[in-house]
Tab-separated table of C-alpha atoms and ligand atoms in Angstrom:
chain	number	residue	atom	x	y	z
A	446	UNK	CA	0.000	0.000	0.000
A	447	UNK	CA	1.551	3.327	-0.993
A	448	UNK	CA	2.364	5.739	1.775
A	449	UNK	CA	1.238	9.349	1.377
A	450	UNK	CA	3.064	12.482	2.307
A	451	UNK	CA	0.893	15.501	2.894
A	452	UNK	CA	2.734	18.792	2.840
A	453	UNK	CA	-0.401	20.856	3.569
A	454	UNK	CA	-0.125	20.973	7.350
A	455	UNK	CA	-0.423	24.394	9.073
A	456	UNK	CA	2.315	26.797	8.021
A	457	UNK	CA	5.434	26.934	10.194
A	458	UNK	CA	7.271	30.295	10.565
A	459	UNK	CA	9.701	29.654	7.699
A	460	UNK	CA	6.755	29.344	5.351
A	461	UNK	CA	5.143	32.622	6.448
A	462	UNK	CA	6.138	34.402	3.255
A	463	UNK	CA	3.534	33.761	0.555
A	464	UNK	CA	4.792	31.253	-1.941
A	465	UNK	CA	3.351	28.510	-4.021
A	466	UNK	CA	3.025	25.421	-1.802
A	467	UNK	CA	4.709	22.171	-2.774
A	468	UNK	CA	2.827	21.417	-5.957
A	469	UNK	CA	0.547	18.510	-6.598
A	470	UNK	CA	1.513	18.461	-10.231
A	471	UNK	CA	4.395	16.748	-11.855
A	472	UNK	CA	6.564	18.859	-14.108
A	473	UNK	CA	7.634	16.668	-17.015
A	474	UNK	CA	10.605	17.297	-19.248
A	475	UNK	CA	10.335	15.516	-22.584
A	476	UNK	CA	13.262	13.849	-24.313
A	477	UNK	CA	13.288	16.672	-26.872
A	478	UNK	CA	13.509	19.278	-24.127
A	479	UNK	CA	16.240	17.272	-22.391
A	480	UNK	CA	18.301	17.139	-25.573
A	481	UNK	CA	17.709	20.863	-26.224
A	482	UNK	CA	18.652	21.748	-22.649
A	483	UNK	CA	21.809	19.622	-22.768
A	484	UNK	CA	22.842	21.225	-26.062
A	485	UNK	CA	22.295	24.672	-24.663
A	486	UNK	CA	23.974	24.419	-21.274
A	487	UNK	CA	25.175	20.869	-20.596
A	488	UNK	CA	23.880	18.868	-17.593
A	489	UNK	CA	24.019	21.851	-15.237
A	490	UNK	CA	22.229	24.133	-17.709
A	491	UNK	CA	19.501	21.515	-18.141
A	492	UNK	CA	19.131	21.204	-14.370
A	493	UNK	CA	18.987	24.970	-13.875
A	494	UNK	CA	16.388	25.390	-16.572
A	495	UNK	CA	14.281	22.519	-15.164
A	496	UNK	CA	14.614	23.963	-11.663
A	497	UNK	CA	13.406	27.372	-12.835
A	498	UNK	CA	10.410	25.890	-14.636
A	499	UNK	CA	9.389	23.405	-11.943
A	500	UNK	CA	9.775	25.927	-9.076
A	501	UNK	CA	9.989	23.189	-6.498
A	502	UNK	CA	7.388	20.842	-8.003
A	503	UNK	CA	8.529	17.273	-8.524
A	504	UNK	CA	9.952	16.963	-12.027
A	505	UNK	CA	10.462	13.913	-14.216
A	506	UNK	CA	13.084	13.867	-16.919
A	507	UNK	CA	12.586	11.667	-19.945
A	508	UNK	CA	15.974	10.202	-20.867
A	509	UNK	CA	14.548	7.378	-23.005
A	510	UNK	CA	14.540	4.204	-20.928
A	511	UNK	CA	15.735	6.102	-17.850
A	512	UNK	CA	13.215	8.526	-16.288
A	513	UNK	CA	14.494	9.917	-13.005
A	514	UNK	CA	12.500	12.213	-10.705
A	515	UNK	CA	14.109	15.477	-9.723
A	516	UNK	CA	13.420	16.419	-6.102
A	517	UNK	CA	14.098	19.965	-4.930
A	518	UNK	CA	11.306	21.189	-2.646
A	519	UNK	CA	12.308	21.063	1.040
A	520	UNK	CA	9.014	19.335	2.007
A	521	UNK	CA	9.702	16.591	-0.522
A	522	UNK	CA	13.309	16.314	0.616
A	523	UNK	CA	12.118	15.879	4.183
A	524	UNK	CA	9.970	12.992	3.019
A	525	UNK	CA	12.803	11.302	1.114
A	526	UNK	CA	15.653	11.915	3.528
A	527	UNK	CA	14.021	11.953	6.948
A	528	UNK	CA	10.417	10.821	7.344
A	529	UNK	CA	10.579	7.928	4.932
A	530	UNK	CA	14.347	7.690	4.552
A	531	UNK	CA	14.351	3.874	4.813
A	532	UNK	CA	12.508	3.692	1.509
A	533	UNK	CA	15.104	5.679	-0.431
A	534	UNK	CA	18.434	3.930	-0.800
A	535	UNK	CA	21.743	4.153	-2.525
A	536	UNK	CA	20.944	1.564	-5.134
A	537	UNK	CA	21.610	3.721	-8.168
A	538	UNK	CA	24.222	3.203	-10.874
A	539	UNK	CA	26.403	5.938	-9.390
A	540	UNK	CA	26.640	4.271	-6.002
A	541	UNK	CA	27.160	0.817	-7.535
A	542	UNK	CA	30.018	2.079	-9.692
A	543	UNK	CA	31.506	3.933	-6.744
A	544	UNK	CA	31.375	0.746	-4.675
A	545	UNK	CA	34.135	-0.670	-6.920
A	546	UNK	CA	36.421	2.001	-5.539
A	547	UNK	CA	35.183	2.651	-2.021
A	548	UNK	CA	33.764	-0.771	-1.117
A	549	UNK	CA	30.419	-1.378	0.533
A	550	UNK	CA	31.228	0.194	3.876
A	551	UNK	CA	30.732	3.919	4.304
A	552	UNK	CA	29.461	4.392	0.737
A	553	UNK	CA	26.971	1.533	1.047
A	554	UNK	CA	23.838	0.715	3.030
A	555	UNK	CA	22.700	-1.638	5.778
A	556	UNK	CA	24.647	-3.071	8.733
A	557	UNK	CA	28.085	-2.745	7.083
A	558	UNK	CA	27.472	0.918	6.365
A	559	UNK	CA	26.222	1.497	9.917
A	560	UNK	CA	29.325	-0.164	11.460
A	561	UNK	CA	31.554	1.839	9.151
A	562	UNK	CA	29.744	5.126	9.862
A	563	UNK	CA	30.123	4.570	13.621
A	564	UNK	CA	33.880	4.089	13.164
A	565	UNK	CA	34.186	7.203	11.014
A	566	UNK	CA	32.239	9.339	13.486
A	567	UNK	CA	34.402	8.102	16.349
A	568	UNK	CA	37.641	8.528	14.381
A	569	UNK	CA	36.805	12.018	13.145
A	570	UNK	CA	35.605	13.246	16.541
A	571	UNK	CA	38.668	11.960	18.408
A	572	UNK	CA	41.171	12.808	15.670
A	573	UNK	CA	39.859	16.312	15.058
A	574	UNK	CA	40.003	17.122	18.755
A	575	UNK	CA	43.403	15.556	19.449
A	576	UNK	CA	45.055	16.994	16.375
A	577	UNK	CA	43.421	20.424	16.317
A	578	UNK	CA	46.740	22.119	17.188
A	579	UNK	CA	48.590	20.163	14.527
A	580	UNK	CA	45.891	20.901	11.965
A	581	UNK	CA	46.281	24.612	12.670
A	582	UNK	CA	50.076	24.466	12.418
A	583	UNK	CA	49.813	22.348	9.235
A	584	UNK	CA	47.588	25.035	7.691
A	585	UNK	CA	50.154	27.635	8.662
A	586	UNK	CA	52.996	25.487	7.278
A	587	UNK	CA	51.168	24.915	3.990
A	588	UNK	CA	50.367	28.617	3.520
A	589	UNK	CA	53.927	29.629	4.503
A	590	UNK	CA	55.279	27.132	1.988
A	591	UNK	CA	53.012	28.630	-0.661
A	592	UNK	CA	54.304	32.102	0.213
A	593	UNK	CA	57.908	30.896	-0.230
A	594	UNK	CA	57.089	29.292	-3.559
A	595	UNK	CA	55.251	32.151	-5.208
A	596	UNK	CA	57.049	35.275	-6.222
A	597	UNK	CA	55.124	38.533	-6.051
A	598	UNK	CA	52.058	38.338	-8.234
A	599	UNK	CA	52.572	34.675	-9.057
A	600	UNK	CA	49.717	32.791	-10.686
A	601	UNK	CA	48.848	29.376	-9.305
A	602	UNK	CA	46.240	26.718	-10.036
A	603	UNK	CA	43.580	27.237	-7.355
A	604	UNK	CA	42.307	23.648	-7.118
A	605	UNK	CA	45.812	22.145	-7.049
A	606	UNK	CA	46.961	24.534	-4.313
A	607	UNK	CA	43.821	24.121	-2.231
A	608	UNK	CA	44.184	20.329	-2.522
A	609	UNK	CA	47.769	20.599	-1.289
A	610	UNK	CA	46.781	22.769	1.667
A	611	UNK	CA	43.823	20.533	2.581
A	612	UNK	CA	45.886	17.332	2.372
A	613	UNK	CA	48.521	18.774	4.625
A	614	UNK	CA	45.898	20.013	7.082
A	615	UNK	CA	44.039	16.691	7.308
A	616	UNK	CA	47.047	14.381	7.378
A	617	UNK	CA	47.454	14.321	11.200
A	618	UNK	CA	43.763	13.662	11.927
A	619	UNK	CA	43.284	11.157	9.117
A	620	UNK	CA	46.553	9.272	9.163
A	621	UNK	CA	48.440	10.297	12.299
A	622	UNK	CA	50.942	11.728	9.755
A	623	UNK	CA	51.998	8.188	8.745
A	624	UNK	CA	51.930	9.234	5.073
A	625	UNK	CA	54.496	11.780	3.910
A	626	UNK	CA	52.974	14.761	2.123
A	627	UNK	CA	54.267	13.804	-1.343
A	628	UNK	CA	52.806	10.311	-1.004
A	629	UNK	CA	49.512	11.738	0.219
A	630	UNK	CA	49.366	13.945	-2.880
A	631	UNK	CA	50.178	10.975	-5.135
A	632	UNK	CA	47.432	8.971	-3.487
A	633	UNK	CA	44.904	11.795	-3.815
A	634	UNK	CA	45.766	12.184	-7.510
A	635	UNK	CA	45.343	8.440	-8.156
A	636	UNK	CA	42.013	8.387	-6.308
A	637	UNK	CA	40.818	11.365	-8.372
A	638	UNK	CA	41.738	9.594	-11.634
A	639	UNK	CA	40.058	6.359	-10.515
A	640	UNK	CA	36.934	8.234	-9.489
A	641	UNK	CA	36.704	10.218	-12.732
A	642	UNK	CA	37.239	7.135	-14.840
A	643	UNK	CA	34.098	5.597	-13.329
A	644	UNK	CA	31.887	8.104	-15.154
A	645	UNK	CA	31.204	5.770	-18.064
A	646	UNK	CA	30.377	2.902	-15.730
A	647	UNK	CA	27.942	5.206	-13.957
A	648	UNK	CA	26.381	6.206	-17.273
A	649	UNK	CA	26.211	2.616	-18.603
A	650	UNK	CA	25.160	0.562	-15.585
A	651	UNK	CA	23.803	-2.348	-17.640
A	652	UNK	CA	27.067	-3.041	-19.482
A	653	UNK	CA	28.732	-6.067	-17.794
A	654	UNK	CA	32.217	-5.536	-16.330
A	655	UNK	CA	33.606	-8.026	-18.862
A	656	UNK	CA	32.718	-5.599	-21.670
A	657	UNK	CA	35.279	-2.758	-21.741
A	658	UNK	CA	34.117	0.869	-21.639
A	659	UNK	CA	36.213	4.066	-21.782
A	660	UNK	CA	37.931	4.728	-18.490
A	661	UNK	CA	38.461	1.062	-17.585
A	662	UNK	CA	42.211	1.116	-18.216
A	663	UNK	CA	42.741	4.372	-16.357
A	664	UNK	CA	40.683	2.938	-13.484
A	665	UNK	CA	42.821	-0.217	-13.341
A	666	UNK	CA	46.077	1.792	-13.426
A	667	UNK	CA	44.915	4.235	-10.777
A	668	UNK	CA	43.619	1.548	-8.403
A	669	UNK	CA	46.961	-0.298	-8.811
A	670	UNK	CA	48.745	2.883	-7.653
A	671	UNK	CA	46.306	3.283	-4.759
A	672	UNK	CA	46.932	-0.288	-3.595
A	673	UNK	CA	50.703	0.018	-4.034
A	674	UNK	CA	50.658	2.983	-1.661
A	675	UNK	CA	48.023	1.909	0.828
A	676	UNK	CA	48.413	-1.829	1.347
A	677	UNK	CA	52.072	-1.744	2.524
A	678	UNK	CA	51.241	1.241	4.713
A	679	UNK	CA	48.325	-0.615	6.323
A	680	UNK	CA	50.453	-3.750	6.886
A	681	UNK	CA	53.184	-1.632	8.423
A	682	UNK	CA	50.706	0.203	10.660
A	683	UNK	CA	49.275	-3.131	11.881
A	684	UNK	CA	52.773	-4.442	12.531
A	685	UNK	CA	53.812	-1.247	14.287
A	686	UNK	CA	50.948	-1.710	16.792
A	687	UNK	CA	51.010	1.844	17.965
A	688	UNK	CA	47.410	2.889	17.509
A	689	UNK	CA	46.846	6.591	17.832
A	690	UNK	CA	43.752	8.772	17.966
A	691	UNK	CA	43.725	9.231	14.165
A	692	UNK	CA	40.995	7.917	11.875
A	693	UNK	CA	43.245	5.303	10.260
A	694	UNK	CA	44.052	3.779	13.675
A	695	UNK	CA	40.359	3.696	14.530
A	696	UNK	CA	39.690	1.783	11.292
A	697	UNK	CA	42.570	-0.629	11.959
A	698	UNK	CA	41.279	-1.337	15.450
A	699	UNK	CA	37.624	-1.345	14.411
A	700	UNK	CA	35.210	-4.139	13.586
A	701	UNK	CA	32.801	-4.811	10.758
A	702	UNK	CA	29.049	-5.457	11.257
A	703	UNK	CA	29.797	-9.147	12.003
A	704	UNK	CA	32.241	-8.188	14.775
A	705	UNK	CA	35.338	-9.192	12.781
A	706	UNK	CA	38.299	-6.843	12.324
A	707	UNK	CA	38.304	-4.958	9.025
A	708	UNK	CA	40.540	-6.593	6.407
A	709	UNK	CA	43.448	-4.661	4.868
A	710	UNK	CA	41.380	-4.230	1.705
A	711	UNK	CA	38.431	-2.794	3.660
A	712	UNK	CA	40.664	-0.320	5.489
A	713	UNK	CA	42.189	0.687	2.132
A	714	UNK	CA	38.717	1.192	0.607
A	715	UNK	CA	37.617	3.309	3.561
A	716	UNK	CA	40.722	5.464	3.187
A	717	UNK	CA	39.959	5.882	-0.495
A	718	UNK	CA	36.398	6.897	0.500
A	719	UNK	CA	37.944	9.457	2.790
A	720	UNK	CA	39.702	11.076	-0.153
A	721	UNK	CA	36.615	10.863	-2.361
A	722	UNK	CA	34.254	12.253	0.290
A	723	UNK	CA	36.521	14.572	2.177
A	724	UNK	CA	39.456	16.073	0.392
A	725	UNK	CA	38.181	16.959	-3.077
A	726	UNK	CA	34.961	18.503	-1.769
A	727	UNK	CA	36.914	20.584	0.745
A	728	UNK	CA	39.513	21.724	-1.806
A	729	UNK	CA	36.883	22.609	-4.415
A	730	UNK	CA	34.771	24.525	-1.908
A	731	UNK	CA	37.850	26.535	-0.959
A	732	UNK	CA	38.527	27.152	-4.648
A	733	UNK	CA	34.996	28.535	-5.099
A	734	UNK	CA	35.498	30.663	-1.997
A	735	UNK	CA	38.314	32.585	-3.719
A	736	UNK	CA	36.161	32.978	-6.818
A	737	UNK	CA	33.282	34.388	-4.732
A	738	UNK	CA	35.533	36.699	-2.698
A	739	UNK	CA	37.211	38.018	-5.842
A	740	UNK	CA	33.764	38.966	-7.191
A	741	UNK	CA	32.867	40.720	-3.908
A	742	UNK	CA	35.801	42.864	-2.790
A	743	UNK	CA	33.766	44.491	0.024
A	744	UNK	CA	33.095	41.076	1.589
A	745	UNK	CA	36.725	40.044	1.012
A	746	UNK	CA	37.856	43.182	2.844
A	747	UNK	CA	35.583	42.362	5.805
A	748	UNK	CA	36.908	38.788	5.901
A	749	UNK	CA	40.450	40.152	5.942
A	750	UNK	CA	39.617	42.563	8.768
A	751	UNK	CA	38.254	39.633	10.750
A	752	UNK	CA	41.363	37.539	10.027
A	753	UNK	CA	43.661	40.376	11.073
A	754	UNK	CA	41.691	40.945	14.268
A	755	UNK	CA	41.506	37.263	15.239
A	756	UNK	CA	44.957	36.063	14.123
A	757	UNK	CA	46.633	39.331	15.088
A	758	UNK	CA	49.206	38.930	12.329
A	759	UNK	CA	50.381	35.571	13.753
A	760	UNK	CA	49.800	31.960	12.668
A	761	UNK	CA	46.334	30.388	12.956
A	762	UNK	CA	45.618	28.481	16.173
A	763	UNK	CA	42.895	25.967	17.052
A	764	UNK	CA	40.939	28.422	19.204
A	765	UNK	CA	40.784	30.983	16.388
A	766	UNK	CA	38.269	28.882	14.473
A	767	UNK	CA	35.264	29.778	16.649
A	768	UNK	CA	36.033	33.523	16.398
A	769	UNK	CA	36.103	33.551	12.598
A	770	UNK	CA	32.361	34.087	12.433
A	771	UNK	CA	32.085	35.982	9.147
A	772	UNK	CA	34.576	33.631	7.475
A	773	UNK	CA	32.350	30.724	8.437
A	774	UNK	CA	29.291	32.493	7.045
A	775	UNK	CA	31.154	33.113	3.789
A	776	UNK	CA	31.978	29.406	3.540
A	777	UNK	CA	28.357	28.480	4.299
A	778	UNK	CA	27.200	30.799	1.502
A	779	UNK	CA	29.771	29.295	-0.873
A	780	UNK	CA	28.374	25.847	0.005
A	781	UNK	CA	24.903	27.173	-0.894
A	782	UNK	CA	25.769	28.636	-4.294
A	783	UNK	CA	28.392	26.066	-5.246
A	784	UNK	CA	26.891	22.937	-3.666
A	785	UNK	CA	29.573	20.351	-4.313
A	786	UNK	CA	27.067	17.476	-4.190
A	787	UNK	CA	24.861	19.104	-6.840
A	788	UNK	CA	22.967	15.855	-7.462
A	789	UNK	CA	22.493	13.076	-4.911
A	790	UNK	CA	20.788	9.974	-6.321
A	791	UNK	CA	18.521	7.507	-4.498
A	792	UNK	CA	16.343	4.534	-5.496
A	793	UNK	CA	12.797	3.994	-4.175
A	794	UNK	CA	12.558	0.542	-2.577
A	795	UNK	CA	8.733	0.530	-2.475
A	796	UNK	CA	6.075	2.602	-4.197
A	797	UNK	CA	5.430	5.906	-2.488
A	798	UNK	CA	3.343	9.006	-3.108
A	799	UNK	CA	4.943	12.403	-2.694
A	800	UNK	CA	2.584	15.348	-2.862
A	801	UNK	CA	0.116	13.514	-5.032
A	802	UNK	CA	2.723	12.090	-7.387
A	803	UNK	CA	3.228	8.318	-7.461
A	804	UNK	CA	6.841	7.220	-7.222
A	805	UNK	CA	7.024	3.630	-8.503
A	806	UNK	CA	9.190	1.054	-6.735
A	807	UNK	CA	12.632	1.007	-8.328
A	808	UNK	CA	12.403	4.622	-9.576
A	809	UNK	CA	15.522	6.795	-9.409
A	810	UNK	CA	15.269	10.100	-7.581
A	811	UNK	CA	17.868	12.802	-8.009
A	812	UNK	CA	17.963	15.205	-5.086
A	813	UNK	CA	19.582	18.462	-6.031
A	814	UNK	CA	20.852	20.702	-3.233
A	815	UNK	CA	22.166	22.977	-5.998
A	816	UNK	CA	18.606	23.685	-7.173
A	817	UNK	CA	17.024	23.716	-3.710
A	818	UNK	CA	19.500	26.438	-2.774
A	819	UNK	CA	18.157	28.534	-5.659
A	820	UNK	CA	14.428	28.283	-4.935
A	821	UNK	CA	13.135	31.855	-4.674
A	822	UNK	CA	10.387	30.762	-2.236
A	823	UNK	CA	13.090	30.040	0.320
A	824	UNK	CA	15.965	32.277	-0.732
A	825	UNK	CA	15.491	35.965	-1.432
A	826	UNK	CA	17.442	36.903	-4.560
A	827	UNK	CA	18.890	33.400	-4.640
A	828	UNK	CA	21.738	34.196	-7.034
A	829	UNK	CA	23.092	37.001	-4.859
A	830	UNK	CA	26.163	36.141	-2.778
A	831	UNK	CA	25.147	37.137	0.744
A	832	UNK	CA	26.909	35.553	3.746
A	833	UNK	CA	24.442	37.461	5.987
A	834	UNK	CA	21.951	34.672	5.269
A	835	UNK	CA	23.813	32.599	7.817
A	836	UNK	CA	23.370	34.652	10.966
A	837	UNK	CA	21.793	32.508	13.716
A	838	UNK	CA	18.541	34.413	13.494
A	839	UNK	CA	18.124	34.006	9.763
A	840	UNK	CA	19.037	30.321	9.907
A	841	UNK	CA	16.380	29.788	12.604
A	842	UNK	CA	13.704	31.347	10.400
A	843	UNK	CA	14.384	29.071	7.442
A	844	UNK	CA	12.933	25.724	6.396
A	845	UNK	CA	15.363	23.153	7.836
A	846	UNK	CA	15.625	21.334	4.520
A	847	UNK	CA	16.126	24.457	2.374
A	848	UNK	CA	19.874	24.206	2.981
A	849	UNK	CA	21.537	20.844	2.567
A	850	UNK	CA	25.017	21.056	1.034
A	851	UNK	CA	26.038	18.279	3.432
A	852	UNK	CA	22.951	16.148	2.807
A	853	UNK	CA	20.471	15.236	5.511
A	854	UNK	CA	19.009	12.147	7.168
A	855	UNK	CA	20.890	8.937	7.958
A	856	UNK	CA	23.655	9.587	5.411
A	857	UNK	CA	24.278	13.199	6.353
A	858	UNK	CA	27.928	14.132	5.952
A	859	UNK	CA	30.081	13.067	8.912
A	860	UNK	CA	32.793	15.578	7.993
A	861	UNK	CA	30.823	18.845	8.118
A	862	UNK	CA	32.263	20.232	11.372
A	863	UNK	CA	35.662	18.914	10.433
A	864	UNK	CA	35.458	20.798	7.143
A	865	UNK	CA	34.451	24.124	8.711
A	866	UNK	CA	37.089	23.920	11.457
A	867	UNK	CA	39.952	23.578	9.005
A	868	UNK	CA	38.489	25.673	6.160
A	869	UNK	CA	38.034	28.839	8.262
A	870	UNK	CA	41.692	28.588	9.272
A	871	UNK	CA	42.794	28.121	5.654
A	872	UNK	CA	40.841	31.182	4.485
A	873	UNK	CA	42.053	33.316	7.401
A	874	UNK	CA	45.684	32.229	6.999
A	875	UNK	CA	45.620	32.849	3.242
A	876	UNK	CA	43.826	36.185	3.266
A	877	UNK	CA	46.007	37.584	6.018
A	878	UNK	CA	49.134	36.745	3.991
A	879	UNK	CA	48.065	37.442	0.420
A	880	UNK	CA	46.035	39.708	-1.781
A	881	UNK	CA	44.144	37.093	-3.774
A	882	UNK	CA	42.829	37.848	-7.258
A	883	UNK	CA	41.038	35.593	-9.738
A	884	UNK	CA	41.811	37.083	-13.163
A	885	UNK	CA	39.768	34.803	-15.406
A	886	UNK	CA	36.159	33.633	-15.526
A	887	UNK	CA	35.260	30.658	-13.352
A	888	UNK	CA	32.011	28.899	-14.135
A	889	UNK	CA	30.813	25.653	-12.616
A	890	UNK	CA	30.390	22.467	-14.584
A	891	UNK	CA	28.643	19.339	-13.401
A	892	UNK	CA	31.027	16.417	-13.051
A	893	UNK	CA	30.363	13.942	-10.219
A	894	UNK	CA	31.170	16.957	-8.031
A	895	UNK	CA	30.648	20.592	-9.025
A	896	UNK	CA	33.952	21.453	-10.645
A	897	UNK	CA	35.135	24.639	-12.336
A	898	UNK	CA	35.080	24.618	-16.116
A	899	UNK	CA	38.817	24.575	-16.788
A	900	UNK	CA	41.565	25.779	-14.530
A	901	UNK	CA	40.959	28.592	-12.036
A	902	UNK	CA	43.971	30.844	-11.658
A	903	UNK	CA	44.758	32.649	-8.424
A	904	UNK	CA	47.124	35.588	-8.469
A	905	UNK	CA	48.753	35.694	-5.048
A	906	UNK	CA	50.511	38.872	-4.021
A	907	UNK	CA	52.105	38.758	-0.573
A	908	UNK	CA	50.842	41.600	1.640
A	909	UNK	CA	53.326	44.094	2.906
B	2184	HEM	C1	32.671	21.038	1.572
B	2184	HEM	C2	32.918	19.847	2.013
B	2184	HEM	C3	31.937	18.705	1.967
B	2184	HEM	C4	30.730	18.599	1.325
B	2184	HEM	C5	30.038	19.638	0.452
B	2184	HEM	C6	30.207	17.287	1.634
B	2184	HEM	C7	28.971	16.831	1.194
B	2184	HEM	C8	28.425	15.610	1.555
B	2184	HEM	C9	27.089	15.161	1.204
B	2184	HEM	C10	26.069	15.939	0.388
B	2184	HEM	C11	26.913	13.921	1.732
B	2184	HEM	C12	25.635	13.065	1.682
B	2184	HEM	C13	25.668	12.033	0.573
B	2184	HEM	C14	24.373	11.214	0.549
B	2184	HEM	O1	23.349	11.639	1.068
B	2184	HEM	O2	24.379	10.143	-0.038
B	2184	HEM	C15	28.156	13.567	2.389
B	2184	HEM	C16	28.392	12.371	2.991
B	2184	HEM	C17	29.610	12.042	3.541
B	2184	HEM	N1	30.681	12.871	3.757
B	2184	HEM	FE1	30.851	14.787	3.204
B	2184	HEM	N2	31.093	16.631	2.432
B	2184	HEM	C18	32.160	17.463	2.669
B	2184	HEM	C19	33.266	17.195	3.433
B	2184	HEM	C20	33.525	15.997	4.030
B	2184	HEM	C21	34.701	15.714	4.811
B	2184	HEM	C22	35.814	16.699	5.132
B	2184	HEM	C23	34.606	14.389	5.172
B	2184	HEM	C24	35.541	13.564	5.989
B	2184	HEM	C25	36.384	14.001	6.823
B	2184	HEM	C26	33.366	13.880	4.641
B	2184	HEM	C27	32.904	12.592	4.783
B	2184	HEM	C28	31.667	12.154	4.375
B	2184	HEM	C29	31.211	10.790	4.545
B	2184	HEM	C30	31.993	9.655	5.170
B	2184	HEM	C31	29.922	10.722	4.037
B	2184	HEM	C32	29.001	9.501	3.942
B	2184	HEM	C33	28.136	9.423	5.179
B	2184	HEM	C34	27.197	8.244	5.176
B	2184	HEM	O3	26.841	7.734	4.135
B	2184	HEM	O4	26.812	7.833	6.260
B	2184	HEM	N3	32.738	14.886	3.953
B	2184	HEM	N4	29.042	14.629	2.273
């Protein structure tokens, strides 16, 4: 028997402004419109156009044999992620393909996912706390190293530099600094190649693994590199028997759902998941932060004033993070406009009805934080960059599901606080040392994550 969600309960305060309620109609996008939209603006352009037309109503895209629902309205998201979250699972092609790289632990479902999530939460909480001082000094070291490397007015690749800074900052908490920086960078690069080369497998889920598709060779090469780096390291760490409070130690000491210790391969897959989930999203969000600040010099100046006041011209320290209030709001606003997880897929296990629309069992739903964050019913002038949206008062007055760059429900990101703690220090350390300019255009493009179209240059001029 289908279960019904009724979004017409009395209006809570965040819905006080008049707006069209969650619609009872389904907005359909025909194959012709899909093709036209893709031609015009690629996947992101198609999504934006659909989002504008549907205005929060459920939409269904006709892609021939594949007809996913697009879910953007916060009431519908609440249904899918919270109230009836058990019905909506990670069974889609994207998650299946990703499982080849990250295993069926943290990126999966069921008891193995739960056991893995518990380990991650424990590892991140303990590691982040224990290594907070080292994270702060690693940020300082990475930014100081950047300052030594760049001459006045040097141009650097934003994503590459932000990846370097992030990897150095997270190394103590993730690995207890067992991996030297150069090896960590090599590993991150191999994981990125492996992840990207899964795109075809995600797009062609019915093609058996025995039939080659583009990307297979690159995937095999990259996973070989990953294993060459990680497996000896894991064996050595087990042999060393000096568990620390870092996430890797917690995984090595931890148990699977059946109570057995994780195998070397499982630990390696979880570490790969850590790179996939944690480091690229953090580095890209920081990259977009420089793009946004370069477009808004008044906000950049206020962020610098805050950094100067809090850091006092010295290196960042752990206790600075909670005083960098505006910097945190800027990052939250960047996460709204440049939601890294622009599309989060789920599969309906059983038939359901959302706002009058029947969702058949087995249907794919694509949740799009990117579009939800642009709904004018919930965001005034949604395309305007305005960190003031994230004052406590304004957050309290908003629909709780109108902002979800870190997901929501059982799979909500476990690294959100971790991200903000290190990212505010990175921004403060960078902006207090450099004038940062972004000379070229930087537009988003929809890969698995929201990446810039082409390279984003940063011109870094050391401050006098
Ligand atoms: C800007 C930075 C980040 C963004 C935008 C982000 C976004 C997300 C989103 C949207 C999800 C939910 C996926 C789903 O519902 O299926 C998620 C899950 C996850 N994130 Fe993050 N994340 C970020 C940083 C991090 C960091 C730094 C870590 C690790 C230290 C991390 C670890 C994870 C893990 C392990 C999950 C899976 C949780 C589960 O399935 O139970 N993330 N993230």
